[in-house]
Every structure is written in structure tokens, then in C-alpha cells.
């Protein structure tokens, strides 16, 4: 591809944005995912405790206590892992 570099960081960001879009359609309340390992795909922060999704976008990734600032529906993963979304085009 010419002029566009889709590195690991961009891939992880795009994947998490896709997950956010699927979990929270626009106009709905914020969602917090927690209760299992949440993998980011980023070397500097490979796992986080919670992800807050607002307006279809990842608004926060980090400690659960920080994600809980404000009202949101919480989804406890029950120990299951969450990964950035992967899309196979074929």
C-alpha cells in the first residue's frame, strides 16, 4: 500500500473502535466492560482492567474505578477475555 502505514497500534485502535461501535449504538448510555482480561494490542499497555464505551467510541481504557466516573451500564465479563475486534473479509 502506498502512503498508508497500518501498524500494530493503528490496527489495535481501529479494532477497539469497531468493538465500541458494536457495543453502544449512538444515543445510548455508556457501557463499561470489566471482570476479565481486556487485551488492547498495544505494547505499552497490553491489558487493562476496564473499558468505557461512550457514543460508540472507546472513551477510556484502564482501572475500573476510573472507568466508573459517571453513569453507565456495566457488563461483567465473568472471567472471559475481551480482544480487539478482528474482521476477516473473506
Short mmCIF file of C-alpha atoms in Angstrom, two decimals:
data_model
loop_
_atom_site.label_atom_id
_atom_site.label_comp_id
_atom_site.label_asym_id
_atom_site.label_seq_id
_atom_site.Cartn_x
_atom_site.Cartn_y
_atom_site.Cartn_z
CA UNK A 1 0.00 0.00 0.00
CA UNK A 2 1.30 3.40 -0.89
CA UNK A 3 1.10 6.33 1.51
CA UNK A 4 -0.63 4.49 4.36
CA UNK A 5 1.03 2.55 7.15
CA UNK A 6 -1.32 0.26 9.08
CA UNK A 7 0.95 -0.51 12.01
CA UNK A 8 0.11 -2.55 15.08
CA UNK A 9 -1.05 0.49 17.09
CA UNK A 10 -3.43 1.68 14.37
CA UNK A 11 -4.76 -1.85 13.99
CA UNK A 12 -5.47 -2.09 17.73
CA UNK A 13 -7.14 1.32 17.79
CA UNK A 14 -9.30 0.52 14.78
CA UNK A 15 -10.24 -2.86 16.25
CA UNK A 16 -11.25 -1.41 19.61
CA UNK A 17 -13.24 1.31 17.84
CA UNK A 18 -15.11 -1.40 15.97
CA UNK A 19 -15.88 -3.16 19.24
CA UNK A 20 -17.11 0.12 20.69
CA UNK A 21 -19.36 0.78 17.72
CA UNK A 22 -20.91 -2.67 18.04
CA UNK A 23 -21.49 -2.39 21.79
CA UNK A 24 -23.02 1.07 22.05
CA UNK A 25 -25.12 2.42 19.20
CA UNK A 26 -25.23 6.21 19.14
CA UNK A 27 -27.67 7.81 21.55
CA UNK A 28 -27.50 5.04 24.13
CA UNK A 29 -25.98 5.02 27.59
CA UNK A 30 -22.28 4.42 28.19
CA UNK A 31 -21.13 0.84 28.69
CA UNK A 32 -18.30 -0.40 30.91
CA UNK A 33 -16.74 -3.81 30.20
CA UNK A 34 -14.86 -5.37 33.14
CA UNK A 35 -14.37 -8.60 35.06
CA UNK A 36 -11.89 -10.34 32.78
CA UNK A 37 -8.66 -9.66 30.96
CA UNK A 38 -9.12 -6.94 28.34
CA UNK A 39 -6.34 -7.01 25.76
CA UNK A 40 -5.53 -3.79 23.92
CA UNK A 41 -2.96 -4.99 21.39
CA UNK A 42 -0.61 -2.20 22.49
CA UNK A 43 2.87 -2.98 23.81
CA UNK A 44 2.86 -0.20 26.42
CA UNK A 45 -0.50 -1.30 27.92
CA UNK A 46 -1.21 -4.86 26.77
CA UNK A 47 -4.06 -5.41 29.28
CA UNK A 48 -6.46 -3.13 31.13
CA UNK A 49 -9.00 -3.74 33.88
CA UNK A 50 -11.92 -1.95 32.22
CA UNK A 51 -13.06 -0.24 29.02
CA UNK A 52 -15.70 2.52 28.91
CA UNK A 53 -17.60 2.91 25.64
CA UNK A 54 -19.39 6.19 25.01
CA UNK A 55 -21.25 7.13 21.86
CA UNK A 56 -19.88 4.13 20.02
CA UNK A 57 -16.25 5.01 20.77
CA UNK A 58 -13.70 3.87 23.34
CA UNK A 59 -13.75 6.71 25.85
CA UNK A 60 -11.44 5.14 28.44
CA UNK A 61 -9.28 2.08 28.98
CA UNK A 62 -7.65 1.49 32.35
CA UNK A 63 -8.62 0.97 36.00
CA UNK A 64 -12.23 0.03 36.81
CA UNK A 65 -12.52 2.72 39.49
CA UNK A 66 -11.63 5.39 36.92
CA UNK A 67 -14.00 3.94 34.30
CA UNK A 68 -16.89 4.17 36.77
CA UNK A 69 -16.85 8.00 36.81
CA UNK A 70 -20.45 8.82 35.84
CA UNK A 71 -23.48 6.67 34.97
CA UNK A 72 -23.02 3.66 32.74
CA UNK A 73 -24.36 0.17 32.20
CA UNK A 74 -21.78 -2.36 33.38
CA UNK A 75 -21.10 -5.68 31.68
CA UNK A 76 -19.18 -8.16 33.83
CA UNK A 77 -17.23 -10.49 31.57
CA UNK A 78 -17.26 -13.19 34.25
CA UNK A 79 -13.61 -14.01 33.65
CA UNK A 80 -13.94 -14.16 29.86
CA UNK A 81 -11.38 -12.23 27.84
CA UNK A 82 -12.09 -9.29 25.53
CA UNK A 83 -9.91 -8.72 22.49
CA UNK A 84 -9.79 -6.03 19.82
CA UNK A 85 -12.23 -6.92 17.03
CA UNK A 86 -10.78 -8.83 14.11
CA UNK A 87 -12.54 -8.78 10.76
CA UNK A 88 -11.88 -11.35 8.05
CA UNK A 89 -13.05 -10.06 4.69
CA UNK A 90 -13.43 -13.49 3.09
#
